[in-house]
Short mmCIF file of C-alpha atoms in Angstrom, two decimals:
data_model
loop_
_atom_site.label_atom_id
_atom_site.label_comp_id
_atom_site.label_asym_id
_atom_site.label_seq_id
_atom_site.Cartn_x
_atom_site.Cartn_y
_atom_site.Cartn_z
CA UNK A 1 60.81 -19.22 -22.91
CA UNK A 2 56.89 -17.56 -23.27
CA UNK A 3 57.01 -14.00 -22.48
CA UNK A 4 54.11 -14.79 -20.50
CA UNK A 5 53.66 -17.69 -18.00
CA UNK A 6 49.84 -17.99 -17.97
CA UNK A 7 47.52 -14.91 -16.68
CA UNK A 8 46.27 -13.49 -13.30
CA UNK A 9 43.90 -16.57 -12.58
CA UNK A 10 46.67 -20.01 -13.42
CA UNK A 11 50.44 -19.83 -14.08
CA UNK A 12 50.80 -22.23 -16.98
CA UNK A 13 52.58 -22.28 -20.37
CA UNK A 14 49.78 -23.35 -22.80
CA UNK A 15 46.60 -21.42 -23.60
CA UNK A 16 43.11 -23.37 -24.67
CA UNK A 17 41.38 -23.10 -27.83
CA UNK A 18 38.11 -22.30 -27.13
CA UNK A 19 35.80 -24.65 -28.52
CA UNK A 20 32.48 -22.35 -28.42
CA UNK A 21 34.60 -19.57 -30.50
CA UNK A 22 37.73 -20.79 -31.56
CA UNK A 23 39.98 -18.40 -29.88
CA UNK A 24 42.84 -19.20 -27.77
CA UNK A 25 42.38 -17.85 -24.03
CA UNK A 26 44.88 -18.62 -21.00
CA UNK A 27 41.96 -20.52 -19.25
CA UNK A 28 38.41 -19.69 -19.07
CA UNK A 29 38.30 -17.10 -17.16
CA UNK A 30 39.74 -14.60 -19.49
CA UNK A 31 37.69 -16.36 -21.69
CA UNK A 32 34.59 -15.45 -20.05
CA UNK A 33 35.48 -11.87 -18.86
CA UNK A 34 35.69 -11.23 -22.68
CA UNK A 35 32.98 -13.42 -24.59
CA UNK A 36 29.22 -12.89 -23.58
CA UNK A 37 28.88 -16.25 -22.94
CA UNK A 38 31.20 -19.15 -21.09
CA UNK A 39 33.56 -21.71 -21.99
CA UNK A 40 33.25 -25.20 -20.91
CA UNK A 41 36.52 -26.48 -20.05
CA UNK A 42 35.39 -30.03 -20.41
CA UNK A 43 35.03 -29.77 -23.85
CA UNK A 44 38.47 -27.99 -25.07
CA UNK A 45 40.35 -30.66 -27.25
CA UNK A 46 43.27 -28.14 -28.64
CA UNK A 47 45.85 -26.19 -27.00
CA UNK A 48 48.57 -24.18 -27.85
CA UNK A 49 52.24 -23.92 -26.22
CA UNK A 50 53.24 -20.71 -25.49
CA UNK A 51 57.19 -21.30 -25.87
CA UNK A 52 57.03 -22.54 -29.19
CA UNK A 53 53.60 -21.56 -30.17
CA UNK A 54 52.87 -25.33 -31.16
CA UNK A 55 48.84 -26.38 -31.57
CA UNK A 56 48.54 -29.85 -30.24
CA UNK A 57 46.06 -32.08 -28.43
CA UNK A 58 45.69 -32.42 -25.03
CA UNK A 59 48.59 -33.62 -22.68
CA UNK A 60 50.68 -32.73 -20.07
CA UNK A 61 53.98 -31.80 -22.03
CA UNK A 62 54.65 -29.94 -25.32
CA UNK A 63 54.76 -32.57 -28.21
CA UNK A 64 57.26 -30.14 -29.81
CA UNK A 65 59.97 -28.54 -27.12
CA UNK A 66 59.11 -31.23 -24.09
CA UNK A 67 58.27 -28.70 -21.71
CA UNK A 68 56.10 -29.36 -18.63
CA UNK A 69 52.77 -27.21 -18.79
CA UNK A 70 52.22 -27.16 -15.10
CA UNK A 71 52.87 -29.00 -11.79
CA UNK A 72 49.71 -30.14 -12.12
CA UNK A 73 47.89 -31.11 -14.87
CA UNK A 74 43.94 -32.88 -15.02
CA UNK A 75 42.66 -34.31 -18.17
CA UNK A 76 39.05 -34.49 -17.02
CA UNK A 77 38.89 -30.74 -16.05
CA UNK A 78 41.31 -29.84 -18.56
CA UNK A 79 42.88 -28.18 -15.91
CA UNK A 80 46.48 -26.83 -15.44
CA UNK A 81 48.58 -24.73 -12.65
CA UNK A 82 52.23 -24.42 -11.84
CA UNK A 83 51.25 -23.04 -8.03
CA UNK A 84 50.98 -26.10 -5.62
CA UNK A 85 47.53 -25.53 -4.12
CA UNK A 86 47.16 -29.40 -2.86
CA UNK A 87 45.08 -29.62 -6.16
CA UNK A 88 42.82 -32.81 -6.29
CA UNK A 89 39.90 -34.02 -8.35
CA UNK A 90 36.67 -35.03 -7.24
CA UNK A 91 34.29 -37.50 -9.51
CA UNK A 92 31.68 -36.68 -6.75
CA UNK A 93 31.46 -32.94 -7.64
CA UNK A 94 32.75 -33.31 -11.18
CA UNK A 95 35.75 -30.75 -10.77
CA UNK A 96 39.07 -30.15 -9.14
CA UNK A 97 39.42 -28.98 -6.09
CA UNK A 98 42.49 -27.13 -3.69
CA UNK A 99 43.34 -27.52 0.16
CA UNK A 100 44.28 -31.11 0.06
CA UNK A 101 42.38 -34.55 -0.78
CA UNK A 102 42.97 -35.52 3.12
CA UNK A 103 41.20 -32.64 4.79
CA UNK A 104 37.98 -32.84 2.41
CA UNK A 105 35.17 -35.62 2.18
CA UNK A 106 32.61 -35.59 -0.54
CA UNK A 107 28.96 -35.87 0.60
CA UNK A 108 26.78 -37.56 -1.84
CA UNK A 109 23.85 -35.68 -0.96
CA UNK A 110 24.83 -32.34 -0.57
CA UNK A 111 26.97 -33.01 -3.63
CA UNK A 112 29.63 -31.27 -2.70
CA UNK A 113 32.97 -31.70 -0.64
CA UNK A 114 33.57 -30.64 2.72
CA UNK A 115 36.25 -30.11 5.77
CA UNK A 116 36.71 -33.76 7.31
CA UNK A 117 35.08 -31.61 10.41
CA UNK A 118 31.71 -31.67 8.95
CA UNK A 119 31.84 -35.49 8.31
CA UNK A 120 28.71 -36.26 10.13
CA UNK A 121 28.46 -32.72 12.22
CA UNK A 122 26.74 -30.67 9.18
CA UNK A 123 22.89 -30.14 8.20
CA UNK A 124 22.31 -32.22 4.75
CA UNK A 125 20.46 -30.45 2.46
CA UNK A 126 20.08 -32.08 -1.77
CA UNK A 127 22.42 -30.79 -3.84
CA UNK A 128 22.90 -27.45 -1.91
CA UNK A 129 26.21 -26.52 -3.68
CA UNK A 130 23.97 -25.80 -7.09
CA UNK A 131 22.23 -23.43 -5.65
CA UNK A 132 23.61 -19.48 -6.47
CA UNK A 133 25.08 -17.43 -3.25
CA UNK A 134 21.78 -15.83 -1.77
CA UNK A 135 24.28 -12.42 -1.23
CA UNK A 136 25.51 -11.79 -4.74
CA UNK A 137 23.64 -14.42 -6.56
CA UNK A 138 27.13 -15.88 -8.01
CA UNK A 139 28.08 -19.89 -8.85
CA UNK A 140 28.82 -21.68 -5.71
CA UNK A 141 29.52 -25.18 -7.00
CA UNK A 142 32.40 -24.01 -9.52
CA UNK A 143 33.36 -20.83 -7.69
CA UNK A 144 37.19 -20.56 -6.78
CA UNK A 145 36.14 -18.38 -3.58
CA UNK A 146 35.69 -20.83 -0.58
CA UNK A 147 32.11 -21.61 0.44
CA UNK A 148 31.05 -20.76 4.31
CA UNK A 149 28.89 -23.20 6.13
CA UNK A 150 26.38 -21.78 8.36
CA UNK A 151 24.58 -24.09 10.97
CA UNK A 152 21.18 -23.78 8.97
CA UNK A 153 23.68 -25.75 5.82
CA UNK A 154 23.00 -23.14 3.09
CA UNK A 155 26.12 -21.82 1.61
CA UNK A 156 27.56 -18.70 0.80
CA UNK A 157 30.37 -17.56 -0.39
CA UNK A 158 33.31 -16.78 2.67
CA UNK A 159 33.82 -13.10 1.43
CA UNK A 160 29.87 -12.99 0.69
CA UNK A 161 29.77 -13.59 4.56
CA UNK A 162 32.38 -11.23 5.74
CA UNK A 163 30.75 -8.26 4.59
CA UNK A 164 27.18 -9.10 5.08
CA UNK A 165 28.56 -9.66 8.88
CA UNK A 166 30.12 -6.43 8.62
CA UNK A 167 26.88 -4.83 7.22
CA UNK A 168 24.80 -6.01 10.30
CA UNK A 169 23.47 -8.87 9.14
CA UNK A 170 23.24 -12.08 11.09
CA UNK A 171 20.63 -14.48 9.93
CA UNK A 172 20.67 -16.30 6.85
CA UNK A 173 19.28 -14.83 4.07
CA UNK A 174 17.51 -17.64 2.86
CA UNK A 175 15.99 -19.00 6.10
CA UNK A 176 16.65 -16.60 8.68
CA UNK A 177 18.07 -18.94 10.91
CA UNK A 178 21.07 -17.56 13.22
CA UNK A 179 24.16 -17.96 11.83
CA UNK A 180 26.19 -16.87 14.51
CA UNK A 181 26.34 -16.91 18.49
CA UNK A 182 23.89 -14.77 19.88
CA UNK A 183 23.43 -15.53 23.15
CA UNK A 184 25.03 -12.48 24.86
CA UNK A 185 23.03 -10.24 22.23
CA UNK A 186 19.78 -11.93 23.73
CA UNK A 187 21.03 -10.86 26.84
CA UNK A 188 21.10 -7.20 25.98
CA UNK A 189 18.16 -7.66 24.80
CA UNK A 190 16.83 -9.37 28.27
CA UNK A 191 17.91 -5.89 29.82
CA UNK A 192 16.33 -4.10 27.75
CA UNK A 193 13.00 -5.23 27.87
CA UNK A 194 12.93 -5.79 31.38
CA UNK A 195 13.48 -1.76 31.58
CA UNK A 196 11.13 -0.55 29.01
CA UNK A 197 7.66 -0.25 30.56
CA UNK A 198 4.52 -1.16 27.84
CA UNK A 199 2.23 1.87 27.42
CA UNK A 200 -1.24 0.27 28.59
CA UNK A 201 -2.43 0.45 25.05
CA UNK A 202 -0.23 -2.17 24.38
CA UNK A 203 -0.26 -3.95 27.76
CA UNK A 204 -1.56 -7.99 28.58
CA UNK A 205 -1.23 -8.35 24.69
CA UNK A 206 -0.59 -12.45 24.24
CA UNK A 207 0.87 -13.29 20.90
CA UNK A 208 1.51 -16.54 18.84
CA UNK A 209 5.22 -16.28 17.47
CA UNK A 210 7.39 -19.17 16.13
CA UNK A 211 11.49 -18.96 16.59
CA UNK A 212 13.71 -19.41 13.39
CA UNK A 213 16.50 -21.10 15.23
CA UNK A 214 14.46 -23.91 16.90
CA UNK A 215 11.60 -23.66 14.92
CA UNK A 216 9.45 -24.28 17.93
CA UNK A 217 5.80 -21.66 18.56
CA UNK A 218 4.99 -20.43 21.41
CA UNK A 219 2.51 -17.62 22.91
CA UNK A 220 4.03 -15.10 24.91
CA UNK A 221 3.46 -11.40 26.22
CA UNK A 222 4.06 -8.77 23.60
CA UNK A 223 6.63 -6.50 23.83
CA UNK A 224 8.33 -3.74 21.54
CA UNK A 225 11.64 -4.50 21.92
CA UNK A 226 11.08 -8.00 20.62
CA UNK A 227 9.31 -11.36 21.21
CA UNK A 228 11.62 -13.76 22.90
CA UNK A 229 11.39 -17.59 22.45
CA UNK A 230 10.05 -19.71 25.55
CA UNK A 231 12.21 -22.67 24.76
CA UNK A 232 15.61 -21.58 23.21
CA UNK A 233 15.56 -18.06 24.91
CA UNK A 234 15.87 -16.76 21.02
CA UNK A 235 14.85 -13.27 19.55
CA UNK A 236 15.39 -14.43 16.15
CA UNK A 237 11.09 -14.68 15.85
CA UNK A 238 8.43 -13.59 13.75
CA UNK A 239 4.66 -13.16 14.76
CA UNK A 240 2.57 -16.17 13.00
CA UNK A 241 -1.21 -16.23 11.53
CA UNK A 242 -2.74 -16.66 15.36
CA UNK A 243 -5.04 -13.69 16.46
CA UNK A 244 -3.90 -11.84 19.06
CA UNK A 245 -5.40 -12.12 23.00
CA UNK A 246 -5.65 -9.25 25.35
CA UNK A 247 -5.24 -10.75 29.30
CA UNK A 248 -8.49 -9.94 31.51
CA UNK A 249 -8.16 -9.17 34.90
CA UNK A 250 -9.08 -12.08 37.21
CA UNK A 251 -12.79 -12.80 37.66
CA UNK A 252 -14.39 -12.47 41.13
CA UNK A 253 -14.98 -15.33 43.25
CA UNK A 254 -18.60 -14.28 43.15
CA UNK A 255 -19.94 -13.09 39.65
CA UNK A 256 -21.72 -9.97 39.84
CA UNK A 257 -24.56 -10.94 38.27
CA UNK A 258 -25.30 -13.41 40.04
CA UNK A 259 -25.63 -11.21 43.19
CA UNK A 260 -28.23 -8.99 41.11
CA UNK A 261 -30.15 -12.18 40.44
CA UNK A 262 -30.62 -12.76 44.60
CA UNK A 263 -31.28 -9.09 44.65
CA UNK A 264 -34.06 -9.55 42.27
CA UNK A 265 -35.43 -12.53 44.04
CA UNK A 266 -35.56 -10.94 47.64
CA UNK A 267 -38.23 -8.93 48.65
CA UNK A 268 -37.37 -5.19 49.12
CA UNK A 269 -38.71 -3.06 51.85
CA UNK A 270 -39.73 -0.29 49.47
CA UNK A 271 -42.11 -2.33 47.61
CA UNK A 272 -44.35 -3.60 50.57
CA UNK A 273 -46.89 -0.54 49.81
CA UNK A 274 -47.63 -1.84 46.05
CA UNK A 275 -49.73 -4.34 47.12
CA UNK A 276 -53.08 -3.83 47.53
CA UNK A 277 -53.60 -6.16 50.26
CA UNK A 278 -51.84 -3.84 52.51
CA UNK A 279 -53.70 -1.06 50.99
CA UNK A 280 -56.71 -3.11 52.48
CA UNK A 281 -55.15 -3.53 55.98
CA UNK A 282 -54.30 0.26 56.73
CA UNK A 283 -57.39 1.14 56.13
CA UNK A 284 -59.15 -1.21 58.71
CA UNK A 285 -56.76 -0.32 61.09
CA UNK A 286 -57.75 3.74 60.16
CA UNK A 287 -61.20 3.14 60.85
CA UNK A 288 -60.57 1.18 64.34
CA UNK A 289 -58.52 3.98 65.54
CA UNK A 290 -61.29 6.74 65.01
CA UNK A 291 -63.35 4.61 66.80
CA UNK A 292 -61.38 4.72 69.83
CA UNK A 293 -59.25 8.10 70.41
CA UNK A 294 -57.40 6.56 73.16
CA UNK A 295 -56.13 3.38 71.05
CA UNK A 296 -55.72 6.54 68.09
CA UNK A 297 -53.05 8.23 69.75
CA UNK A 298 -51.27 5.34 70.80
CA UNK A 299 -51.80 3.55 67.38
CA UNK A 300 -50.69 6.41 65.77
CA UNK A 301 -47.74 6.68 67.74
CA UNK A 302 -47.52 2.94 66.93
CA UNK A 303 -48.29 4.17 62.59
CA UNK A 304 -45.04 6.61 63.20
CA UNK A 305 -43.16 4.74 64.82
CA UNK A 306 -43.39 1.59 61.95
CA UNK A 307 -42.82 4.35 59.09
CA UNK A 308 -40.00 5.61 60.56
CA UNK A 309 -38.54 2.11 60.47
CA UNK A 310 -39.46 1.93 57.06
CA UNK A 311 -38.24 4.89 56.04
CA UNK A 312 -34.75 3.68 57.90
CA UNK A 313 -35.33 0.39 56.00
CA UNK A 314 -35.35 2.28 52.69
CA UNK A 315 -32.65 5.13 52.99
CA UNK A 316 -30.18 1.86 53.82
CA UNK A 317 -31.43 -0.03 51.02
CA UNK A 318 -30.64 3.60 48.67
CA UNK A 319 -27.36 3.45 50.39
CA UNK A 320 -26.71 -0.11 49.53
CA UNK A 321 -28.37 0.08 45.41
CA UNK A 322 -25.95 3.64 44.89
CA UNK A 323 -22.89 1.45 46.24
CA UNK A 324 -23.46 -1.45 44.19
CA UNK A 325 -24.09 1.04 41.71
CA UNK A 326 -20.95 2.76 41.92
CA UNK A 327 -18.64 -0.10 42.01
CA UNK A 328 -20.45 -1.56 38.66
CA UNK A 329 -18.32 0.82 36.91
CA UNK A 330 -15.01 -0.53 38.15
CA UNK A 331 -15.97 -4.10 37.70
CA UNK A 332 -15.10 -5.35 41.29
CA UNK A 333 -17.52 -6.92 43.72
CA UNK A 334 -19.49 -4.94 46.52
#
């Protein structure tokens, strides 16, 4: 019996001869973690028993002393293990696979295979399982570390996940879309903004935004704390290219200007004396009263009696220009 029964990645009694360096590793792991560049299994056509140290093609059992390699045993992957993993091959994604042929479906066009849960439920998106993991940039397609599947469909690996979870993350890293439930974080977040006062600086301040999750815009009221989404109720949103709009306070039923206009156009009291056609009249009625010193007296008293109305006419007029006056500065109507 092999002192050794395979290494810490496959229990198996055979090792493969490399066919990029002609060196026999375990499997191509050890391969890799050794050589600066990587083995493809596909193309190993040698391999070597490690009970009798016999070189021989591929197969299943040792040519020489009959023993069984592994349990299982794939020629296309070149692929053995004595653990019972449910093992199974895929043509769709080119490689073996573990957990059981039953519970898995292949989907053409993410190229990959996937629970039988997903099977019709998941987000297709072309040949997503080539891509790297966004989190440590590793194989996803060949990896042996399970693949999580986020509602946005990008992958990552399950571990990957864990800790970025762990480290406060919670969006996808390559679209930013929510990965998990956050519905009682957006009501925190409710709370919060509904007790955090604007400073006025920042007041009335309408904003174009568009949510990650359902990818909808929508213009709302800025706030610090964050800009919530008016048709999912999301705070997973960024600000778009839209300038921003400050909200004006309600406009009078009657513009103000157009009140100075009719102002302009009446006649004021004040002016009457510019004229020189009054000019004229005064003085004919000066000359008729020093013709008559009776008529004088009681015309004057008459004279007095219509400048003290006009004076009365032009201290309320004062009255009514310094009002309007005033209130110009606070913008509201007189």
């Amino acid at each position: 019996m092999a002192e050794t029964a395979g290494c810490q990645h496959y229990q198996r009694k055979c090792a493969l001869l490399a066919p990029c360096c002609d060196i026999f590793y375990t499997c191509r792991f050890c391969h890799d973690e050794k050589e600066n560049h990587s083995m493809i299994r596909n193309e190993v056509q040698k391999i070597k028993c490690l009970q009798c140290q016999q070189i021989q093609t591929v197969q299943s059992e040792c040519m020489e002393c009959g023993i069984a390699f592994a349990r299982y045993f794939c020629d296309k992957c070149r692929l053995y293990d004595e653990v019972d993993k449910g093992q199974f091959h895929c043509d769709g994604c080119g490689i073996c696979r573990v957990g059981g042929k039953d519970k898995f479906f292949h989907c053409s066009r993410c190229d990959m295979c996937l629970g039988i849960h997903l099977q019709n439920k998941h987000k297709c998106i072309e040949k997503v399982s080539r891509a790297n993991c966004p989190v440590c940039l590793e194989d996803i397609h060949s990896s042996r570390i399970a693949a999580h599947v986020p509602p946005c469909g990008h992958l990552i690996h399950s571990t990957c996940f864990e800790d970025y979870i762990k480290s406060g993350g919670f969006s996808c890293p390559l679209c930013n879309q929510s990965m998990l439930g956050m519905k009682s974080v957006w009501k925190m977040l409710d709370e919060e903004v509904r007790n955090t006062q604007m400073p006025s600086e920042y007041a009335n301040y309408m904003v174009q935004i568009l949510c990650r999750d359902c990818h909808k815009e929508s213009k709302i009221v800025f706030h610090v704390i964050g800009l919530k989404c008016q048709h999912c109720g999301s705070y997973n949103t960024c600000r778009t290219a839209e300038d921003e709009e400050r909200l004006e306070t309600p406009a009078p039923s009657q513009p103000q200007d157009d009140e100075a206009e009719q102002m302009e156009d009446s006649p004021s009291p004040s002016n009457e004396n510019v004229d020189g056609s009054d000019d004229e009249d005064e003085e004919e009625e000066e000359s008729e009263r020093n013709d008559s010193p009776d008529d004088n007296v009681r015309d004057e008293q008459g004279n007095l009696a219509s400048q003290d109305n006009n004076s009365d006419i032009s201290e309320d007029n004062d009255s009514f220009q310094t009002a309007e006056g005033s209130n110009d500065k606070d913008g509201t109507p007189v």
